[in-house]
């Protein structure tokens, strides 16, 4: 049995979970999220916990048991505390500026890049003297936040020789030595 799927999800104070048919809705102080669950799986709210059970040990049911439990857990955490990602721009002249839901990036190309972010994602750009510019993204939806971060990162991935590019704060980039001395 899936160890992740077996674990019940504790519902924190201020969060309500409702199950109607195969749709799970989670409401909390940060927002409301919904997720459609496979109709074969059974989701129940029992004395302050959400429990996901599967009907059989079929391969498909085993795979989706842990998946949907994790998705519901991410929704509960998202509406109660939210998710936050920090990205760092490493490179000479790399800049970021946020105005409303539009993120403007200068990444060494001949033009600036403008990204319109979804309304569920809050963005903030910080740039301090002698430090790399930071992009701080916050949202209650973990999937959406990860997708937006992946899109921003894909504009200029960190390269292994100089380490320039957009990376997550705390991420370690494997560096390569570059050209080696000529062998005689």
PDB file of C-alpha atoms in Angstrom:
ATOM      1  CA  UNK A   1       0.000   0.000   0.000  1.00  0.00           C
ATOM      2  CA  UNK A   2       1.166   3.520  -0.759  1.00  0.00           C
ATOM      3  CA  UNK A   3       2.810   4.995   2.298  1.00  0.00           C
ATOM      4  CA  UNK A   4       2.018   8.498   1.094  1.00  0.00           C
ATOM      5  CA  UNK A   5      -1.576   7.622   0.224  1.00  0.00           C
ATOM      6  CA  UNK A   6      -2.220   6.013   3.623  1.00  0.00           C
ATOM      7  CA  UNK A   7      -1.279   9.103   5.629  1.00  0.00           C
ATOM      8  CA  UNK A   8      -4.277  11.246   6.623  1.00  0.00           C
ATOM      9  CA  UNK A   9      -4.144  14.981   5.921  1.00  0.00           C
ATOM     10  CA  UNK A  10      -4.626  17.154   9.007  1.00  0.00           C
ATOM     11  CA  UNK A  11      -6.899  20.145   8.407  1.00  0.00           C
ATOM     12  CA  UNK A  12      -5.535  23.269  10.159  1.00  0.00           C
ATOM     13  CA  UNK A  13      -7.767  25.862  11.837  1.00  0.00           C
ATOM     14  CA  UNK A  14      -9.477  28.218   9.395  1.00  0.00           C
ATOM     15  CA  UNK A  15      -9.453  25.720   6.513  1.00  0.00           C
ATOM     16  CA  UNK A  16     -12.549  23.913   5.253  1.00  0.00           C
ATOM     17  CA  UNK A  17     -12.502  20.903   2.943  1.00  0.00           C
ATOM     18  CA  UNK A  18     -15.643  19.881   1.070  1.00  0.00           C
ATOM     19  CA  UNK A  19     -16.053  16.824  -1.156  1.00  0.00           C
ATOM     20  CA  UNK A  20     -18.864  16.746  -3.715  1.00  0.00           C
ATOM     21  CA  UNK A  21     -18.779  13.817  -6.102  1.00  0.00           C
ATOM     22  CA  UNK A  22     -15.276  13.655  -7.526  1.00  0.00           C
ATOM     23  CA  UNK A  23     -14.390  17.313  -6.804  1.00  0.00           C
ATOM     24  CA  UNK A  24     -12.479  18.398  -3.694  1.00  0.00           C
ATOM     25  CA  UNK A  25     -12.702  22.081  -2.705  1.00  0.00           C
ATOM     26  CA  UNK A  26     -10.374  23.584  -0.095  1.00  0.00           C
ATOM     27  CA  UNK A  27     -11.071  27.067   1.320  1.00  0.00           C
ATOM     28  CA  UNK A  28      -8.769  28.994   3.611  1.00  0.00           C
ATOM     29  CA  UNK A  29      -7.460  32.458   4.456  1.00  0.00           C
ATOM     30  CA  UNK A  30      -5.224  32.583   1.338  1.00  0.00           C
ATOM     31  CA  UNK A  31      -7.873  31.514  -1.181  1.00  0.00           C
ATOM     32  CA  UNK A  32      -9.908  28.665  -2.620  1.00  0.00           C
ATOM     33  CA  UNK A  33      -8.615  25.728  -4.671  1.00  0.00           C
ATOM     34  CA  UNK A  34     -10.449  22.853  -6.380  1.00  0.00           C
ATOM     35  CA  UNK A  35      -9.189  19.538  -7.702  1.00  0.00           C
ATOM     36  CA  UNK A  36     -11.000  16.824  -9.632  1.00  0.00           C
ATOM     37  CA  UNK A  37     -10.165  13.375  -8.271  1.00  0.00           C
ATOM     38  CA  UNK A  38     -10.382  10.051 -10.094  1.00  0.00           C
ATOM     39  CA  UNK A  39     -13.946   8.787  -9.452  1.00  0.00           C
ATOM     40  CA  UNK A  40     -12.591   5.349  -8.454  1.00  0.00           C
ATOM     41  CA  UNK A  41     -10.833   6.803  -5.390  1.00  0.00           C
ATOM     42  CA  UNK A  42     -12.821   7.700  -2.281  1.00  0.00           C
ATOM     43  CA  UNK A  43     -12.089  10.982  -0.457  1.00  0.00           C
ATOM     44  CA  UNK A  44     -13.659  11.527   2.963  1.00  0.00           C
ATOM     45  CA  UNK A  45     -13.399  14.188   5.673  1.00  0.00           C
ATOM     46  CA  UNK A  46     -13.312  12.465   9.068  1.00  0.00           C
ATOM     47  CA  UNK A  47     -12.868  14.318  12.416  1.00  0.00           C
ATOM     48  CA  UNK A  48     -10.427  16.993  11.225  1.00  0.00           C
ATOM     49  CA  UNK A  49      -8.579  14.800   8.713  1.00  0.00           C
ATOM     50  CA  UNK A  50      -8.924  14.096   4.991  1.00  0.00           C
ATOM     51  CA  UNK A  51      -8.559  10.402   4.127  1.00  0.00           C
ATOM     52  CA  UNK A  52      -8.037   9.056   0.594  1.00  0.00           C
ATOM     53  CA  UNK A  53      -8.795   5.353   0.028  1.00  0.00           C
ATOM     54  CA  UNK A  54      -8.569   3.190  -3.066  1.00  0.00           C
ATOM     55  CA  UNK A  55     -10.904   0.368  -4.082  1.00  0.00           C
ATOM     56  CA  UNK A  56      -8.280  -2.199  -5.160  1.00  0.00           C
ATOM     57  CA  UNK A  57      -4.567  -2.880  -5.496  1.00  0.00           C
ATOM     58  CA  UNK A  58      -4.565  -2.373  -9.254  1.00  0.00           C
ATOM     59  CA  UNK A  59      -1.466  -0.694 -10.603  1.00  0.00           C
ATOM     60  CA  UNK A  60      -3.426   2.400 -11.696  1.00  0.00           C
ATOM     61  CA  UNK A  61      -5.200   2.750  -8.330  1.00  0.00           C
ATOM     62  CA  UNK A  62      -1.917   2.392  -6.435  1.00  0.00           C
ATOM     63  CA  UNK A  63      -0.291   5.078  -8.583  1.00  0.00           C
ATOM     64  CA  UNK A  64      -3.146   7.553  -8.216  1.00  0.00           C
ATOM     65  CA  UNK A  65      -3.673   6.935  -4.487  1.00  0.00           C
ATOM     66  CA  UNK A  66      -0.487   8.737  -3.457  1.00  0.00           C
ATOM     67  CA  UNK A  67      -0.810  11.306  -6.238  1.00  0.00           C
ATOM     68  CA  UNK A  68      -4.226  12.617  -5.247  1.00  0.00           C
ATOM     69  CA  UNK A  69      -3.376  12.542  -1.547  1.00  0.00           C
ATOM     70  CA  UNK A  70      -0.303  14.697  -2.290  1.00  0.00           C
ATOM     71  CA  UNK A  71      -2.331  17.104  -4.466  1.00  0.00           C
ATOM     72  CA  UNK A  72      -4.953  17.564  -1.734  1.00  0.00           C
ATOM     73  CA  UNK A  73      -2.206  18.054   0.878  1.00  0.00           C
ATOM     74  CA  UNK A  74      -0.577  20.729  -1.319  1.00  0.00           C
ATOM     75  CA  UNK A  75      -3.949  22.493  -1.593  1.00  0.00           C
ATOM     76  CA  UNK A  76      -4.443  22.454   2.203  1.00  0.00           C
ATOM     77  CA  UNK A  77      -0.947  23.850   2.812  1.00  0.00           C
ATOM     78  CA  UNK A  78      -1.406  26.418   0.020  1.00  0.00           C
ATOM     79  CA  UNK A  79      -4.635  27.935   1.340  1.00  0.00           C
ATOM     80  CA  UNK A  80      -3.346  28.001   4.935  1.00  0.00           C
ATOM     81  CA  UNK A  81       0.294  29.170   4.627  1.00  0.00           C
ATOM     82  CA  UNK A  82       0.930  29.563   0.891  1.00  0.00           C
ATOM     83  CA  UNK A  83       4.032  28.849  -1.177  1.00  0.00           C
ATOM     84  CA  UNK A  84       7.001  31.113  -1.889  1.00  0.00           C
ATOM     85  CA  UNK A  85       9.837  30.759  -4.410  1.00  0.00           C
ATOM     86  CA  UNK A  86      12.861  33.024  -4.728  1.00  0.00           C
ATOM     87  CA  UNK A  87      14.815  33.204  -7.973  1.00  0.00           C
ATOM     88  CA  UNK A  88      18.175  34.882  -8.467  1.00  0.00           C
ATOM     89  CA  UNK A  89      19.490  36.514 -11.655  1.00  0.00           C
ATOM     90  CA  UNK A  90      23.225  35.854 -11.977  1.00  0.00           C
ATOM     91  CA  UNK A  91      25.016  37.821 -14.678  1.00  0.00           C
ATOM     92  CA  UNK A  92      26.357  41.266 -15.513  1.00  0.00           C
ATOM     93  CA  UNK A  93      23.521  43.622 -16.421  1.00  0.00           C
ATOM     94  CA  UNK A  94      20.740  41.174 -15.604  1.00  0.00           C
ATOM     95  CA  UNK A  95      17.801  43.074 -14.112  1.00  0.00           C
ATOM     96  CA  UNK A  96      14.207  42.451 -13.086  1.00  0.00           C
ATOM     97  CA  UNK A  97      11.352  44.877 -12.438  1.00  0.00           C
ATOM     98  CA  UNK A  98       7.780  44.090 -11.471  1.00  0.00           C
ATOM     99  CA  UNK A  99       4.851  46.412 -12.168  1.00  0.00           C
ATOM    100  CA  UNK A 100       1.543  44.870 -11.178  1.00  0.00           C
ATOM    101  CA  UNK A 101       1.277  41.438 -12.790  1.00  0.00           C
ATOM    102  CA  UNK A 102       3.911  42.156 -15.454  1.00  0.00           C
ATOM    103  CA  UNK A 103       7.524  41.090 -14.905  1.00  0.00           C
ATOM    104  CA  UNK A 104      10.168  42.864 -17.007  1.00  0.00           C
ATOM    105  CA  UNK A 105      13.467  41.024 -17.405  1.00  0.00           C
ATOM    106  CA  UNK A 106      16.748  42.212 -18.931  1.00  0.00           C
ATOM    107  CA  UNK A 107      18.784  39.067 -19.528  1.00  0.00           C
ATOM    108  CA  UNK A 108      21.534  40.124 -21.902  1.00  0.00           C
ATOM    109  CA  UNK A 109      19.417  39.920 -25.031  1.00  0.00           C
ATOM    110  CA  UNK A 110      18.981  42.896 -27.365  1.00  0.00           C
ATOM    111  CA  UNK A 111      15.463  43.428 -25.993  1.00  0.00           C
ATOM    112  CA  UNK A 112      13.642  43.319 -22.682  1.00  0.00           C
ATOM    113  CA  UNK A 113      11.345  40.385 -21.951  1.00  0.00           C
ATOM    114  CA  UNK A 114       7.867  41.036 -20.527  1.00  0.00           C
ATOM    115  CA  UNK A 115       5.951  38.225 -18.832  1.00  0.00           C
ATOM    116  CA  UNK A 116       2.310  38.620 -17.820  1.00  0.00           C
ATOM    117  CA  UNK A 117       1.755  36.528 -14.711  1.00  0.00           C
ATOM    118  CA  UNK A 118      -1.551  34.920 -13.675  1.00  0.00           C
ATOM    119  CA  UNK A 119      -3.545  36.869 -11.046  1.00  0.00           C
ATOM    120  CA  UNK A 120      -3.055  34.053  -8.480  1.00  0.00           C
ATOM    121  CA  UNK A 121       0.724  34.683  -8.399  1.00  0.00           C
ATOM    122  CA  UNK A 122       2.106  37.697  -6.531  1.00  0.00           C
ATOM    123  CA  UNK A 123       5.470  38.927  -7.787  1.00  0.00           C
ATOM    124  CA  UNK A 124       8.085  41.175  -6.245  1.00  0.00           C
ATOM    125  CA  UNK A 125      11.488  42.157  -7.663  1.00  0.00           C
ATOM    126  CA  UNK A 126      14.343  43.228  -5.395  1.00  0.00           C
ATOM    127  CA  UNK A 127      17.695  44.598  -6.432  1.00  0.00           C
ATOM    128  CA  UNK A 128      20.272  45.686  -3.882  1.00  0.00           C
ATOM    129  CA  UNK A 129      23.711  47.115  -4.528  1.00  0.00           C
ATOM    130  CA  UNK A 130      26.466  44.489  -4.962  1.00  0.00           C
ATOM    131  CA  UNK A 131      23.918  41.643  -4.844  1.00  0.00           C
ATOM    132  CA  UNK A 132      22.184  39.674  -7.562  1.00  0.00           C
ATOM    133  CA  UNK A 133      18.608  40.779  -8.372  1.00  0.00           C
ATOM    134  CA  UNK A 134      15.884  38.622  -6.812  1.00  0.00           C
ATOM    135  CA  UNK A 135      12.441  37.665  -8.069  1.00  0.00           C
ATOM    136  CA  UNK A 136      10.075  36.600  -5.261  1.00  0.00           C
ATOM    137  CA  UNK A 137       6.939  34.718  -6.302  1.00  0.00           C
ATOM    138  CA  UNK A 138       4.113  33.802  -3.919  1.00  0.00           C
ATOM    139  CA  UNK A 139       0.922  31.824  -4.518  1.00  0.00           C
ATOM    140  CA  UNK A 140      -1.503  29.442  -2.862  1.00  0.00           C
ATOM    141  CA  UNK A 141      -1.360  27.041  -5.845  1.00  0.00           C
ATOM    142  CA  UNK A 142       1.863  24.988  -5.805  1.00  0.00           C
ATOM    143  CA  UNK A 143       1.408  23.633  -9.332  1.00  0.00           C
ATOM    144  CA  UNK A 144       0.849  27.054 -10.872  1.00  0.00           C
ATOM    145  CA  UNK A 145       3.774  28.561  -8.968  1.00  0.00           C
ATOM    146  CA  UNK A 146       6.112  25.806 -10.161  1.00  0.00           C
ATOM    147  CA  UNK A 147       4.927  26.251 -13.734  1.00  0.00           C
ATOM    148  CA  UNK A 148       5.533  30.020 -13.642  1.00  0.00           C
ATOM    149  CA  UNK A 149       8.995  29.511 -12.113  1.00  0.00           C
ATOM    150  CA  UNK A 150       9.871  26.971 -14.808  1.00  0.00           C
ATOM    151  CA  UNK A 151       8.775  29.411 -17.522  1.00  0.00           C
ATOM    152  CA  UNK A 152      10.891  32.240 -16.081  1.00  0.00           C
ATOM    153  CA  UNK A 153      13.894  29.943 -15.623  1.00  0.00           C
ATOM    154  CA  UNK A 154      13.616  28.626 -19.205  1.00  0.00           C
ATOM    155  CA  UNK A 155      14.318  32.128 -20.556  1.00  0.00           C
ATOM    156  CA  UNK A 156      17.965  31.885 -19.427  1.00  0.00           C
ATOM    157  CA  UNK A 157      18.944  28.623 -17.718  1.00  0.00           C
ATOM    158  CA  UNK A 158      22.107  28.647 -15.595  1.00  0.00           C
ATOM    159  CA  UNK A 159      25.055  27.585 -17.702  1.00  0.00           C
ATOM    160  CA  UNK A 160      27.841  25.417 -16.247  1.00  0.00           C
ATOM    161  CA  UNK A 161      30.912  27.460 -17.270  1.00  0.00           C
ATOM    162  CA  UNK A 162      30.314  30.875 -15.701  1.00  0.00           C
ATOM    163  CA  UNK A 163      27.156  30.074 -13.751  1.00  0.00           C
ATOM    164  CA  UNK A 164      25.185  32.869 -15.428  1.00  0.00           C
ATOM    165  CA  UNK A 165      21.421  32.621 -15.726  1.00  0.00           C
ATOM    166  CA  UNK A 166      18.247  32.452 -13.635  1.00  0.00           C
ATOM    167  CA  UNK A 167      18.474  30.050 -10.711  1.00  0.00           C
ATOM    168  CA  UNK A 168      16.606  29.344  -7.495  1.00  0.00           C
ATOM    169  CA  UNK A 169      18.076  30.796  -4.304  1.00  0.00           C
ATOM    170  CA  UNK A 170      20.157  28.078  -2.668  1.00  0.00           C
ATOM    171  CA  UNK A 171      20.443  26.011  -5.853  1.00  0.00           C
ATOM    172  CA  UNK A 172      23.932  24.669  -6.545  1.00  0.00           C
ATOM    173  CA  UNK A 173      25.058  24.788 -10.176  1.00  0.00           C
ATOM    174  CA  UNK A 174      27.548  22.113 -11.216  1.00  0.00           C
ATOM    175  CA  UNK A 175      30.460  23.953 -12.739  1.00  0.00           C
ATOM    176  CA  UNK A 176      32.729  22.754 -15.538  1.00  0.00           C
ATOM    177  CA  UNK A 177      36.390  23.692 -15.845  1.00  0.00           C
ATOM    178  CA  UNK A 178      36.249  24.972 -19.429  1.00  0.00           C
ATOM    179  CA  UNK A 179      39.181  24.586 -21.816  1.00  0.00           C
ATOM    180  CA  UNK A 180      42.003  22.508 -20.432  1.00  0.00           C
ATOM    181  CA  UNK A 181      45.663  23.065 -21.235  1.00  0.00           C
ATOM    182  CA  UNK A 182      46.789  21.531 -24.512  1.00  0.00           C
ATOM    183  CA  UNK A 183      48.332  18.088 -24.149  1.00  0.00           C
ATOM    184  CA  UNK A 184      51.821  17.574 -25.591  1.00  0.00           C
TER     185      UNK A 184
END
